[in-house]
PDB file of N, CA and C in Angstrom:
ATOM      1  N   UNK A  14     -22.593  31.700 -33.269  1.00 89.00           N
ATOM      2  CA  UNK A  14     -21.701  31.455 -34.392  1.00 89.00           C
ATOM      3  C   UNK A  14     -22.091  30.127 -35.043  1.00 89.00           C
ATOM      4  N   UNK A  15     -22.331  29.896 -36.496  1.00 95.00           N
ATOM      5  CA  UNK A  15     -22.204  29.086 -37.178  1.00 95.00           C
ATOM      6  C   UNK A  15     -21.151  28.434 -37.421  1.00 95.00           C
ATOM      7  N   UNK A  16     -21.958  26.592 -37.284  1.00 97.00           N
ATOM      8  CA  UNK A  16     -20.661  25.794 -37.459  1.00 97.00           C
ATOM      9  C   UNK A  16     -19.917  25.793 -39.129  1.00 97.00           C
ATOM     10  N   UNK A  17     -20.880  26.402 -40.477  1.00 95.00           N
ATOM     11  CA  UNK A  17     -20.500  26.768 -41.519  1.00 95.00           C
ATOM     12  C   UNK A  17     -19.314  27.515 -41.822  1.00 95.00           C
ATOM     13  N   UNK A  18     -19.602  28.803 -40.867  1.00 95.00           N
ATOM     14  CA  UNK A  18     -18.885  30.262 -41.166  1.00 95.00           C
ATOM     15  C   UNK A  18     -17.314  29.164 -40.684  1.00 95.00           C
ATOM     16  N   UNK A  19     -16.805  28.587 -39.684  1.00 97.00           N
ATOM     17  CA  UNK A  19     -15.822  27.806 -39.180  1.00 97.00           C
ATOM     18  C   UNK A  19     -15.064  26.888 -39.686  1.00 97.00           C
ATOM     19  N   UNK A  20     -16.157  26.118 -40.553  1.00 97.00           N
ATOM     20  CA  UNK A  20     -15.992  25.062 -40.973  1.00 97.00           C
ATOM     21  C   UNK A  20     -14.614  25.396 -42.417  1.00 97.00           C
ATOM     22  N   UNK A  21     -15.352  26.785 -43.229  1.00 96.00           N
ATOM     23  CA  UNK A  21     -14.594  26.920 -43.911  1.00 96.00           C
ATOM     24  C   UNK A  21     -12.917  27.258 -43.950  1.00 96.00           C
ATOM     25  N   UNK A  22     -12.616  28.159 -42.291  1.00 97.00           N
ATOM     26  CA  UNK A  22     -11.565  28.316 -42.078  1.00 97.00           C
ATOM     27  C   UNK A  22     -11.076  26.993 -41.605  1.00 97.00           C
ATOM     28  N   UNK A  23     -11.786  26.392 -41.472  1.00 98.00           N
ATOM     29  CA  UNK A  23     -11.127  24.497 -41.002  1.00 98.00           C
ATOM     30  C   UNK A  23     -10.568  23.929 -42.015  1.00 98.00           C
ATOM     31  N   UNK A  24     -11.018  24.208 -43.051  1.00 98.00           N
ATOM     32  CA  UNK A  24     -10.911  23.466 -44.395  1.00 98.00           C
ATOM     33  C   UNK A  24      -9.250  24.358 -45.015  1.00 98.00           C
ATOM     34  N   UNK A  25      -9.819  25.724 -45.027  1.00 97.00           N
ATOM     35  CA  UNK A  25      -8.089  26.627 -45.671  1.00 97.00           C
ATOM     36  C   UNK A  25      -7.080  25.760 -44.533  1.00 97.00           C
ATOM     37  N   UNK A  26      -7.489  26.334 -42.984  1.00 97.00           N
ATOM     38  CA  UNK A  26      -6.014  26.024 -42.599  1.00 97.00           C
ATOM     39  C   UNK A  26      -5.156  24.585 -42.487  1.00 97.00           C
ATOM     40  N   UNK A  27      -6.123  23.678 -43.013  1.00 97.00           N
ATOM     41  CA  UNK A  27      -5.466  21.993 -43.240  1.00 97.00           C
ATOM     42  C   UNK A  27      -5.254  21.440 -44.351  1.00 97.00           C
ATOM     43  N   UNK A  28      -5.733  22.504 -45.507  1.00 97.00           N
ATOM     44  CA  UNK A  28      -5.608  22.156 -46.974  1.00 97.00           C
ATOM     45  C   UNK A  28      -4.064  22.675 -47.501  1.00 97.00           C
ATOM     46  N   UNK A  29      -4.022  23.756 -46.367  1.00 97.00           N
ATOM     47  CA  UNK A  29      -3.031  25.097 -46.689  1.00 97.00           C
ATOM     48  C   UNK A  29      -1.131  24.253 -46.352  1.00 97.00           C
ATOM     49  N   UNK A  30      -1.780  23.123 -45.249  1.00 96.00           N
ATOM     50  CA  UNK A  30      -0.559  22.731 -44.455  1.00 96.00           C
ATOM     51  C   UNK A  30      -0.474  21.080 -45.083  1.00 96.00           C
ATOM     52  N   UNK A  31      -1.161  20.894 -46.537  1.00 97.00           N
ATOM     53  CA  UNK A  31      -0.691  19.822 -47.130  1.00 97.00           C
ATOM     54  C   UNK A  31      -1.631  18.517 -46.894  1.00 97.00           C
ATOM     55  N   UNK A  32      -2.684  18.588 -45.779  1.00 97.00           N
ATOM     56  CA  UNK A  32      -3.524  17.967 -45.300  1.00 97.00           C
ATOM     57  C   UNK A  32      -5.027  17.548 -46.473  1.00 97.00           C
ATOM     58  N   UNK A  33      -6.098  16.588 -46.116  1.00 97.00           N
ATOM     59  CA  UNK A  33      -7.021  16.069 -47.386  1.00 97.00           C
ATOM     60  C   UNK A  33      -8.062  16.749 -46.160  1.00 97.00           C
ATOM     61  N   UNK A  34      -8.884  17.301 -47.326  1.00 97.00           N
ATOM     62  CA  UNK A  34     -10.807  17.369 -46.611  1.00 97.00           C
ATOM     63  C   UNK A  34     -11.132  15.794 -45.898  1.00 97.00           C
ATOM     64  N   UNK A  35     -10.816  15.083 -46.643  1.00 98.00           N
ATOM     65  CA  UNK A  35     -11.234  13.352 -46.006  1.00 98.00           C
ATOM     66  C   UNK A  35     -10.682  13.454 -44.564  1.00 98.00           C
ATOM     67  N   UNK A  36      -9.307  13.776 -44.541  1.00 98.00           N
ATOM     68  CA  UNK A  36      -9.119  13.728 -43.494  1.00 98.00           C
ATOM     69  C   UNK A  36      -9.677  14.560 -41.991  1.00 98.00           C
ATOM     70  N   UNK A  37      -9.522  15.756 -42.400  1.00 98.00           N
ATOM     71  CA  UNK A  37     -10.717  17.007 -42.065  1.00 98.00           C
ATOM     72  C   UNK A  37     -11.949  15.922 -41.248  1.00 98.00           C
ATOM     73  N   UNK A  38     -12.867  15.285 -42.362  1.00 98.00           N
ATOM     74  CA  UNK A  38     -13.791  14.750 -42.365  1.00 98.00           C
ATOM     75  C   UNK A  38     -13.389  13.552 -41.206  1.00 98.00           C
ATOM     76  N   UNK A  39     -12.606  12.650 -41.336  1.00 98.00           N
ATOM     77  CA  UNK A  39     -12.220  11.624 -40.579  1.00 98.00           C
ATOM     78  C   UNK A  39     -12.131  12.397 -38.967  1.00 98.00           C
ATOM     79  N   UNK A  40     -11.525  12.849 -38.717  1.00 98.00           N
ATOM     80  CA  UNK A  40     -10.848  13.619 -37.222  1.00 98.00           C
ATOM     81  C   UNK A  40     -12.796  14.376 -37.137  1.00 98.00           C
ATOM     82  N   UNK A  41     -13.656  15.267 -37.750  1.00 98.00           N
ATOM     83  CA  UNK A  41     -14.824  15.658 -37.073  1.00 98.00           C
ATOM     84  C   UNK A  41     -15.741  14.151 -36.851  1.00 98.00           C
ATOM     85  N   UNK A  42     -15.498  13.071 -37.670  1.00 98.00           N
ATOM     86  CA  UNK A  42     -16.940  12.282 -37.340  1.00 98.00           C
ATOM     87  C   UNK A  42     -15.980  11.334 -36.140  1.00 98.00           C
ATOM     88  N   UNK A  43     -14.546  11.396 -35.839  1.00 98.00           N
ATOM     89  CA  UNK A  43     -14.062  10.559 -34.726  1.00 98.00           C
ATOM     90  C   UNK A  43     -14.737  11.371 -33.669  1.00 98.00           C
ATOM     91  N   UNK A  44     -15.029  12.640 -33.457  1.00 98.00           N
ATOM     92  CA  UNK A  44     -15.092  13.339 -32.253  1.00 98.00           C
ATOM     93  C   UNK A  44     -16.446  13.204 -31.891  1.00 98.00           C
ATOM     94  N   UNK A  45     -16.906  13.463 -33.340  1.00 98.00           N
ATOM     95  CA  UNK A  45     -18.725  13.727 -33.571  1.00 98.00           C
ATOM     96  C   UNK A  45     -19.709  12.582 -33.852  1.00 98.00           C
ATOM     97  N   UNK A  46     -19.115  11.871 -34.588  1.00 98.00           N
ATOM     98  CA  UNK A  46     -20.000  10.851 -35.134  1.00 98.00           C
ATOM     99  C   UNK A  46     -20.550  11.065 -36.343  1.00 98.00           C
ATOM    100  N   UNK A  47     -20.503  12.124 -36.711  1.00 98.00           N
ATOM    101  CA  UNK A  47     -21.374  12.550 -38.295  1.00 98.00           C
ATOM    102  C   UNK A  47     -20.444  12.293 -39.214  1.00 98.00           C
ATOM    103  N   UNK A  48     -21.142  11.306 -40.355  1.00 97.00           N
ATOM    104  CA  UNK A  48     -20.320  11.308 -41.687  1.00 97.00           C
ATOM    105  C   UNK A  48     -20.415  12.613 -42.773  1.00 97.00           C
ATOM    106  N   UNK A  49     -20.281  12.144 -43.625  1.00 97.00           N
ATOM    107  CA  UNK A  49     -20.278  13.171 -44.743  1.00 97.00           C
ATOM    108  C   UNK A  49     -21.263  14.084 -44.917  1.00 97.00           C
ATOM    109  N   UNK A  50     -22.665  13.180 -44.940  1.00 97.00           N
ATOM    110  CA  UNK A  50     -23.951  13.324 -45.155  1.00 97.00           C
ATOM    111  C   UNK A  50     -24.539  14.579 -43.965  1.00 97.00           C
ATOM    112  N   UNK A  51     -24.301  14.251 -43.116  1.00 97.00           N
ATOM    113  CA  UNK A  51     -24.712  14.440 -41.778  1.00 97.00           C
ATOM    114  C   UNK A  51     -24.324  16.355 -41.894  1.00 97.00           C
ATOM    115  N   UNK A  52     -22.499  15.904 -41.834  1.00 97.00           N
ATOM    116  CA  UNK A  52     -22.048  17.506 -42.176  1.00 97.00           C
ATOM    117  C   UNK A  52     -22.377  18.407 -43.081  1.00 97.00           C
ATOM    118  N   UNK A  53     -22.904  17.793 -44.166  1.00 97.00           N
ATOM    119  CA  UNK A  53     -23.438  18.856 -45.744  1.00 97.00           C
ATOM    120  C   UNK A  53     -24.479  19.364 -45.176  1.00 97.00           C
ATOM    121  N   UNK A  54     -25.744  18.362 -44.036  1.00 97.00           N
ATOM    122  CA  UNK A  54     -26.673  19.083 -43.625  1.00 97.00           C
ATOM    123  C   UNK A  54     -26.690  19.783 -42.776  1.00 97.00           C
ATOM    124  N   UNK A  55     -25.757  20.009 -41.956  1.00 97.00           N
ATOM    125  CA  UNK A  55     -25.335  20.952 -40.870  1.00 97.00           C
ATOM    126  C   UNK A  55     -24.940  22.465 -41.176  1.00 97.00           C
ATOM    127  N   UNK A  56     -23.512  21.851 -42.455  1.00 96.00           N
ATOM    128  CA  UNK A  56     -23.332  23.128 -42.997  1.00 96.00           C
ATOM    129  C   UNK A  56     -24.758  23.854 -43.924  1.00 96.00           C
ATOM    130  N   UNK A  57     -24.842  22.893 -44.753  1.00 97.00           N
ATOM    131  CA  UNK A  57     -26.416  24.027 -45.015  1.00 97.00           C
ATOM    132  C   UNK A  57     -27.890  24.471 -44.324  1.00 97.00           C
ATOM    133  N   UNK A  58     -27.725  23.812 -43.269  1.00 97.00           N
ATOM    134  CA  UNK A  58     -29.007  24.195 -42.555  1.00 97.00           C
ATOM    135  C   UNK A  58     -28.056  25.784 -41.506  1.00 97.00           C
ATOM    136  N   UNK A  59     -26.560  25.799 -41.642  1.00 97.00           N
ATOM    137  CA  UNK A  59     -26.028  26.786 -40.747  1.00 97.00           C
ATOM    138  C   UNK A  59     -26.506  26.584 -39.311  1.00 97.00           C
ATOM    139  N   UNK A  60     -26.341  25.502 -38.912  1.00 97.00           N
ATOM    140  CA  UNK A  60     -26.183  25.174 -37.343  1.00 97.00           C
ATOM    141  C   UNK A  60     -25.641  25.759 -36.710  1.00 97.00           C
ATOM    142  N   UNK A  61     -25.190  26.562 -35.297  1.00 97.00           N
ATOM    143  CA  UNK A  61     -24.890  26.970 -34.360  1.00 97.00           C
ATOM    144  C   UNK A  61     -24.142  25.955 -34.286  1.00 97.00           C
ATOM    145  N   UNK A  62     -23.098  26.242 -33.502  1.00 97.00           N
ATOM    146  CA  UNK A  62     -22.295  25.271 -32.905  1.00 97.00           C
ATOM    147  C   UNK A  62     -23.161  24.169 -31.639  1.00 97.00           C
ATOM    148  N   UNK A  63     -23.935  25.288 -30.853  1.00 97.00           N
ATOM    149  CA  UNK A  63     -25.204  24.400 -29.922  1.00 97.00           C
ATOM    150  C   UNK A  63     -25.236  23.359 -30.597  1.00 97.00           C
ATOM    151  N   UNK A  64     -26.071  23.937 -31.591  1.00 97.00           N
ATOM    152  CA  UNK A  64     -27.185  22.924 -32.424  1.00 97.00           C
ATOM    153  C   UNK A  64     -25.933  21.463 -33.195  1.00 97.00           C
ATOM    154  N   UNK A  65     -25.070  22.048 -33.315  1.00 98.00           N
ATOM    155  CA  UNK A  65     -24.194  20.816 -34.103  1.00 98.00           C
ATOM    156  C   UNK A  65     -23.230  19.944 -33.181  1.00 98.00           C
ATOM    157  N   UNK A  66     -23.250  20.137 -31.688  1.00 98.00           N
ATOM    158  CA  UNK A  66     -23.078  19.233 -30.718  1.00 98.00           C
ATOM    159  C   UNK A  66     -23.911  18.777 -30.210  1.00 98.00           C
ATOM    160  N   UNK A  67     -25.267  19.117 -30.162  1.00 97.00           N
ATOM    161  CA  UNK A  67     -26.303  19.028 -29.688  1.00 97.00           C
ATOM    162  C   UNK A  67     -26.726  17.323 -30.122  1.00 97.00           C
ATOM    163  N   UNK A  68     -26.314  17.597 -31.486  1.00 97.00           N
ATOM    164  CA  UNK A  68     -26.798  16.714 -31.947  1.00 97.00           C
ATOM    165  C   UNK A  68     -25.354  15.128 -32.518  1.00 97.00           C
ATOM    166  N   UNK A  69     -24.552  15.739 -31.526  1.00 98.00           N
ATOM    167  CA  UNK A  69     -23.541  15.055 -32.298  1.00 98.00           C
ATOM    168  C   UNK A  69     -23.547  13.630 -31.159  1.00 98.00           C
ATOM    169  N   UNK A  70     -22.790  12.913 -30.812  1.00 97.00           N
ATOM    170  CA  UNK A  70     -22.375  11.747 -30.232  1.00 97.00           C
ATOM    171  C   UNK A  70     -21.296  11.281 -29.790  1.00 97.00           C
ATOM    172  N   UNK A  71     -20.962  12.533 -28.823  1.00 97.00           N
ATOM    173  CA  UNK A  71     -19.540  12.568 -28.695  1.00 97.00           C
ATOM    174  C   UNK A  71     -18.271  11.408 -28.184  1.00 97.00           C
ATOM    175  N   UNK A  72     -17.279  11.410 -29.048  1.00 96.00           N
ATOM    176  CA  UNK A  72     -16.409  10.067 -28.969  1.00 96.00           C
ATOM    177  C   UNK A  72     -15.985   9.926 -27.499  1.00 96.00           C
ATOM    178  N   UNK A  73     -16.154   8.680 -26.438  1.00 95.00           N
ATOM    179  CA  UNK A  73     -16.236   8.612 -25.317  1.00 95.00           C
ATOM    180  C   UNK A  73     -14.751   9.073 -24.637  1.00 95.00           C
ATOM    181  N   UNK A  74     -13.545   9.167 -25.778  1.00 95.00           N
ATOM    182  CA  UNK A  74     -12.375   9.339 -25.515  1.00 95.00           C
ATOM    183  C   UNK A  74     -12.105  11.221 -25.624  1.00 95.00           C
ATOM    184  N   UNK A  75     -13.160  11.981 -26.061  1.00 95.00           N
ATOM    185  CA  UNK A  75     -12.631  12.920 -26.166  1.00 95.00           C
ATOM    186  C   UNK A  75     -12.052  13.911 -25.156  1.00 95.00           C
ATOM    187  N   UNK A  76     -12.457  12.957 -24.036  1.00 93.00           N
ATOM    188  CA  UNK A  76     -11.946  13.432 -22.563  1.00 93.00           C
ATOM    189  C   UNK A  76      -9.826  13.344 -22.822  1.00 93.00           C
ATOM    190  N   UNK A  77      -9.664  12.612 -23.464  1.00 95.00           N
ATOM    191  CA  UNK A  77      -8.108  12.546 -23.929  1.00 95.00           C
ATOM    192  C   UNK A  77      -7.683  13.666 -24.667  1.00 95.00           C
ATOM    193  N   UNK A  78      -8.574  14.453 -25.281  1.00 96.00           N
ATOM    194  CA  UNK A  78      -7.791  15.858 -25.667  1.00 96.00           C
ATOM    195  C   UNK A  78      -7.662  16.785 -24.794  1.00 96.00           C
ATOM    196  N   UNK A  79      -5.975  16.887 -24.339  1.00 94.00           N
ATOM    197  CA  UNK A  79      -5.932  17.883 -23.584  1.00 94.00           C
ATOM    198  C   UNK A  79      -4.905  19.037 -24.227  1.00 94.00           C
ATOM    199  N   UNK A  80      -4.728  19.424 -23.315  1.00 94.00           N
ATOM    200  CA  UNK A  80      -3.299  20.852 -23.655  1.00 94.00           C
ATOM    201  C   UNK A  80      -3.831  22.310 -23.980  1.00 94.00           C
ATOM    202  N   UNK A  81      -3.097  23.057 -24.342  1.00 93.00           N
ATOM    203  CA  UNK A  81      -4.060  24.540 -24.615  1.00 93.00           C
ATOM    204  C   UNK A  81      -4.373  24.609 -25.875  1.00 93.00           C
ATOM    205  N   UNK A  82      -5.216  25.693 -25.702  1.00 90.00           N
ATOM    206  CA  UNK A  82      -5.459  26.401 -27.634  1.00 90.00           C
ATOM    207  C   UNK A  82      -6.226  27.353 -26.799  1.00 90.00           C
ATOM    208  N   UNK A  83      -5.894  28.535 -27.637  1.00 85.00           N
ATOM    209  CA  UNK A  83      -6.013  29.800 -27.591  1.00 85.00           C
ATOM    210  C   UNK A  83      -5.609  30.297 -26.054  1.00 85.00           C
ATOM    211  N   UNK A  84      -4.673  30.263 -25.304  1.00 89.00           N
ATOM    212  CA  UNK A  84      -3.612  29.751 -24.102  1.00 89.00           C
ATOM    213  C   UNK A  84      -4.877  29.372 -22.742  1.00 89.00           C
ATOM    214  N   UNK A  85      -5.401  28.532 -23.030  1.00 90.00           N
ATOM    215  CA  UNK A  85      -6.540  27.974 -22.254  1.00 90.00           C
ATOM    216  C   UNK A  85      -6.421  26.403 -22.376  1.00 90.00           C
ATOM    217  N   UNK A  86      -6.311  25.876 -20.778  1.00 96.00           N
ATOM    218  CA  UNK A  86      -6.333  24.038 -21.205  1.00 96.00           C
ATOM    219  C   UNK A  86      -7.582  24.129 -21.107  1.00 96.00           C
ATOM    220  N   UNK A  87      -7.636  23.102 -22.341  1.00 96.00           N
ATOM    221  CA  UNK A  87      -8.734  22.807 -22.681  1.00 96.00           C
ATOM    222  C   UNK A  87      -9.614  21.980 -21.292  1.00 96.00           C
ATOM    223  N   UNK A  88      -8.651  20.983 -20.495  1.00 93.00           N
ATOM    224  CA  UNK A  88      -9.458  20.312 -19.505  1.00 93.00           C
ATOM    225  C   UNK A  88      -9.611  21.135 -18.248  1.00 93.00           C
ATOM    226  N   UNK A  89      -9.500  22.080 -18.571  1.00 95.00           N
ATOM    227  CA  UNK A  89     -10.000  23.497 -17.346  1.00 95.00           C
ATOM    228  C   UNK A  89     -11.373  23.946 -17.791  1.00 95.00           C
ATOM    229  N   UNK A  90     -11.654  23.810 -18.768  1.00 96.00           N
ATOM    230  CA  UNK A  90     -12.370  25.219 -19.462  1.00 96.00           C
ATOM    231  C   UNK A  90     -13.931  24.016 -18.607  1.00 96.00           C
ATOM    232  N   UNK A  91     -14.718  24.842 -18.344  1.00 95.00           N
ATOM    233  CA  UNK A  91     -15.728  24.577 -17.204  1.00 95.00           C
ATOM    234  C   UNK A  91     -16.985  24.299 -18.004  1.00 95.00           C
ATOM    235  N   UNK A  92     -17.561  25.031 -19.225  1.00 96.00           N
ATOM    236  CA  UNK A  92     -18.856  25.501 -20.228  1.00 96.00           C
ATOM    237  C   UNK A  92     -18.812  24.365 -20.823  1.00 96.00           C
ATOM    238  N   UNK A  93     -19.465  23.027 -20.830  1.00 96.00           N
ATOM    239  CA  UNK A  93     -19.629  21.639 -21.727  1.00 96.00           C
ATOM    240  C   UNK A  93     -19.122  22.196 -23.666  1.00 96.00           C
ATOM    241  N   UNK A  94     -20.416  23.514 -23.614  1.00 97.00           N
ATOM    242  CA  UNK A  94     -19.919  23.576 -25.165  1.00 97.00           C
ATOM    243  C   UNK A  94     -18.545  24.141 -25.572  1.00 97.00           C
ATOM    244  N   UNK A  95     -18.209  25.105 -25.186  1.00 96.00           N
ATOM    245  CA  UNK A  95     -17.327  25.354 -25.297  1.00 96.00           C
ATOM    246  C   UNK A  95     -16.009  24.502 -25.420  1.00 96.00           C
ATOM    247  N   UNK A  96     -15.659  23.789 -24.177  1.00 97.00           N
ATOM    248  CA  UNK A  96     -15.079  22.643 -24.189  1.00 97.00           C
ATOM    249  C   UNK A  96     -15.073  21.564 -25.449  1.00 97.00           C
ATOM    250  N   UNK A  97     -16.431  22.185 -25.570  1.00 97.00           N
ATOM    251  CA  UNK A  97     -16.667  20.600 -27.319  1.00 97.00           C
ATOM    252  C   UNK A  97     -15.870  21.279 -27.972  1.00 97.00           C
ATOM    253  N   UNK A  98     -16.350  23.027 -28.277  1.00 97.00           N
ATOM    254  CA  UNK A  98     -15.734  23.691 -29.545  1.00 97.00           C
ATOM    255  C   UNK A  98     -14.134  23.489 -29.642  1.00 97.00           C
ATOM    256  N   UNK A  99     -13.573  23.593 -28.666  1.00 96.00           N
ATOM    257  CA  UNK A  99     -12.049  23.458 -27.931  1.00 96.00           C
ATOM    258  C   UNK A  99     -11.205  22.285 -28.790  1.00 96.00           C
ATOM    259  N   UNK A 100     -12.321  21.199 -28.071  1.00 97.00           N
ATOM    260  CA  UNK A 100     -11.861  20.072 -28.278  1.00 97.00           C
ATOM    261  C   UNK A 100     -11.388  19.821 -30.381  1.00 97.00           C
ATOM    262  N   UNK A 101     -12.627  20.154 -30.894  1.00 98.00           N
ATOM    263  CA  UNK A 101     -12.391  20.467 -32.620  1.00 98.00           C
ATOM    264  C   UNK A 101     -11.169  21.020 -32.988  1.00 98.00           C
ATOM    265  N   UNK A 102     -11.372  22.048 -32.301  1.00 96.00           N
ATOM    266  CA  UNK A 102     -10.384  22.594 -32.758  1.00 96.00           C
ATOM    267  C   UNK A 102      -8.770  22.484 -32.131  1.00 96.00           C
ATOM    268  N   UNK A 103      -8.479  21.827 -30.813  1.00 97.00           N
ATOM    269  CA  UNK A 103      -7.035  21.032 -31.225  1.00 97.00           C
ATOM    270  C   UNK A 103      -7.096  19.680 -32.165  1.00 97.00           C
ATOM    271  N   UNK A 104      -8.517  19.345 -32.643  1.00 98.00           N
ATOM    272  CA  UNK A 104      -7.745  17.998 -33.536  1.00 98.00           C
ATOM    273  C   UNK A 104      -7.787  18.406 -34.523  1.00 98.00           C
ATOM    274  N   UNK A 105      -7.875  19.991 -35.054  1.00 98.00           N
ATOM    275  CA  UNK A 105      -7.588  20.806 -36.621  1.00 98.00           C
ATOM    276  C   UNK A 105      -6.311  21.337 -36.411  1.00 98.00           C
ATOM    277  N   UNK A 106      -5.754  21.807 -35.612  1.00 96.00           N
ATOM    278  CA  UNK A 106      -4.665  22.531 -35.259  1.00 96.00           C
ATOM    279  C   UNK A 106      -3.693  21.050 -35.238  1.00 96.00           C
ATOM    280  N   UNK A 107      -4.328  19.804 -34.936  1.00 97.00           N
ATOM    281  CA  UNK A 107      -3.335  18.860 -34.349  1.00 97.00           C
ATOM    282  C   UNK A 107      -2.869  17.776 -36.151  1.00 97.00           C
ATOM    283  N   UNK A 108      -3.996  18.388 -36.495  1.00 98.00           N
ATOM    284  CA  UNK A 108      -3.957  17.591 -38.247  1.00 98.00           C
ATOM    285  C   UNK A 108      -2.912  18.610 -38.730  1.00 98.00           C
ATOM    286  N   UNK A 109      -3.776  19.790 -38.860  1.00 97.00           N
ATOM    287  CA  UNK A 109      -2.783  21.327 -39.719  1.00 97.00           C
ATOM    288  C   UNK A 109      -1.194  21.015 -39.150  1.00 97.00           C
ATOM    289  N   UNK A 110      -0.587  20.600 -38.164  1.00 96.00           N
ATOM    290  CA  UNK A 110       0.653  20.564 -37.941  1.00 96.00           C
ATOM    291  C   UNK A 110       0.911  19.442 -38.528  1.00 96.00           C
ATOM    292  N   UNK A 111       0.475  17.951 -38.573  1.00 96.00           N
ATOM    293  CA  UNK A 111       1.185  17.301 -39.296  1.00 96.00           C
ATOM    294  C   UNK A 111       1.159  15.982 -38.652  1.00 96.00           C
ATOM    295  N   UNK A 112       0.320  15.778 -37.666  1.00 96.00           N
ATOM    296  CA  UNK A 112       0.342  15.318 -36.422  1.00 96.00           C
ATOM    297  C   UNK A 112      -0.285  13.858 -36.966  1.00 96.00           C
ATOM    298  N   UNK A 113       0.554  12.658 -36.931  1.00 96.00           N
ATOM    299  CA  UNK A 113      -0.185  11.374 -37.107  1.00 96.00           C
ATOM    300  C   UNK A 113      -1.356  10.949 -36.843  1.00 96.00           C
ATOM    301  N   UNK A 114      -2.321  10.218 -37.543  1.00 96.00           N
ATOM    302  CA  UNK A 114      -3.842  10.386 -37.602  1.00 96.00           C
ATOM    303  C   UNK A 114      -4.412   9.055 -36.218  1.00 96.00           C
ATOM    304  N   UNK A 115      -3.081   8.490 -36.732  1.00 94.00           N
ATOM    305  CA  UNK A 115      -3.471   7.583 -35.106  1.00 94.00           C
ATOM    306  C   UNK A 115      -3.428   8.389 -33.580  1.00 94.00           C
ATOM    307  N   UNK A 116      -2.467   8.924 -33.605  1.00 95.00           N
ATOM    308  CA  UNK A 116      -2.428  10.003 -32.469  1.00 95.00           C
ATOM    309  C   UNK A 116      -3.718  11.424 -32.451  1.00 95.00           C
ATOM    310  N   UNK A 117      -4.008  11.827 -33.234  1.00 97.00           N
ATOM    311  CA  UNK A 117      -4.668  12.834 -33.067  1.00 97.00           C
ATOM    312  C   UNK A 117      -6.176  11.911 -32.983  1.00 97.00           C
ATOM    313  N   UNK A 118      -6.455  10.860 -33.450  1.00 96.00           N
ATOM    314  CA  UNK A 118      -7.763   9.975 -33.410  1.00 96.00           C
ATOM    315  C   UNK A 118      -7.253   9.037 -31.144  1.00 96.00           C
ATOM    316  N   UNK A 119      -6.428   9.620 -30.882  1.00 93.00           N
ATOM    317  CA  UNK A 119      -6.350   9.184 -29.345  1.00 93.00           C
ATOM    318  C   UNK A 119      -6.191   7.587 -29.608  1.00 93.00           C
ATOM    319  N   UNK A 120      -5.704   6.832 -30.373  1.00 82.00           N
ATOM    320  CA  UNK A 120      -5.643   5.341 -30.382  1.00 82.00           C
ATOM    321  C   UNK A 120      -4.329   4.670 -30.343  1.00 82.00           C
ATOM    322  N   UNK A 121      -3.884   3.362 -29.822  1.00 60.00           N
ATOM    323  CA  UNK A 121      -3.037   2.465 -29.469  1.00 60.00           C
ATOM    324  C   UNK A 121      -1.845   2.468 -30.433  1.00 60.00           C
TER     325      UNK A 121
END
């Protein structure tokens, strides 16, 4: 699966719940490290999800996202990538609700 084909349902379901692309953007490069630049080339080269953790730099705190999504804790799930994919996607689900950017960024 492409991180493209994803990316776009990332974008409806946080735009949909009142949320900014910036922000979108802010919460993937806290996890990932990639700015703007980084993501335009990801989405158009259609990276695999592999390929777009592969290459990412993952935030040393992302061990702090826990709880379920899709009724699976996330700090169970055993597969490194998978676990990454997991991890994205409670801090889209955690923006789309409404969820303060200090809290969903894991900070003081």
């Amino acid at each position: 699966m492409t991180f493209s084909a994803v990316y776009q349902h990332y974008v409806s379901k946080v735009e949909k719940k009142g949320r900014t692309l910036a922000e979108l953007h802010q919460v993937i490069a806290w996890l990932t490290g990639f700015d703007d630049k980084d993501l335009e080339c990801l989405i158009e080269s259609e990276a695999t999800f592999e390929q777009f953790f592969a290459k990412a730099k993952l935030n040393p705190n992302a061990s702090l996202i826990t709880g379920t999504i899709c009724g699976y804790r996330i700090e169970d799930i055993e597969t490194t990538l998978t676990r990454q994919v997991r991890y994205l996607d409670k801090l889209v689900d955690e923006l789309a609700k409404g969820r303060k950017m200090e809290k969903i960024l894991r900070t003081a």
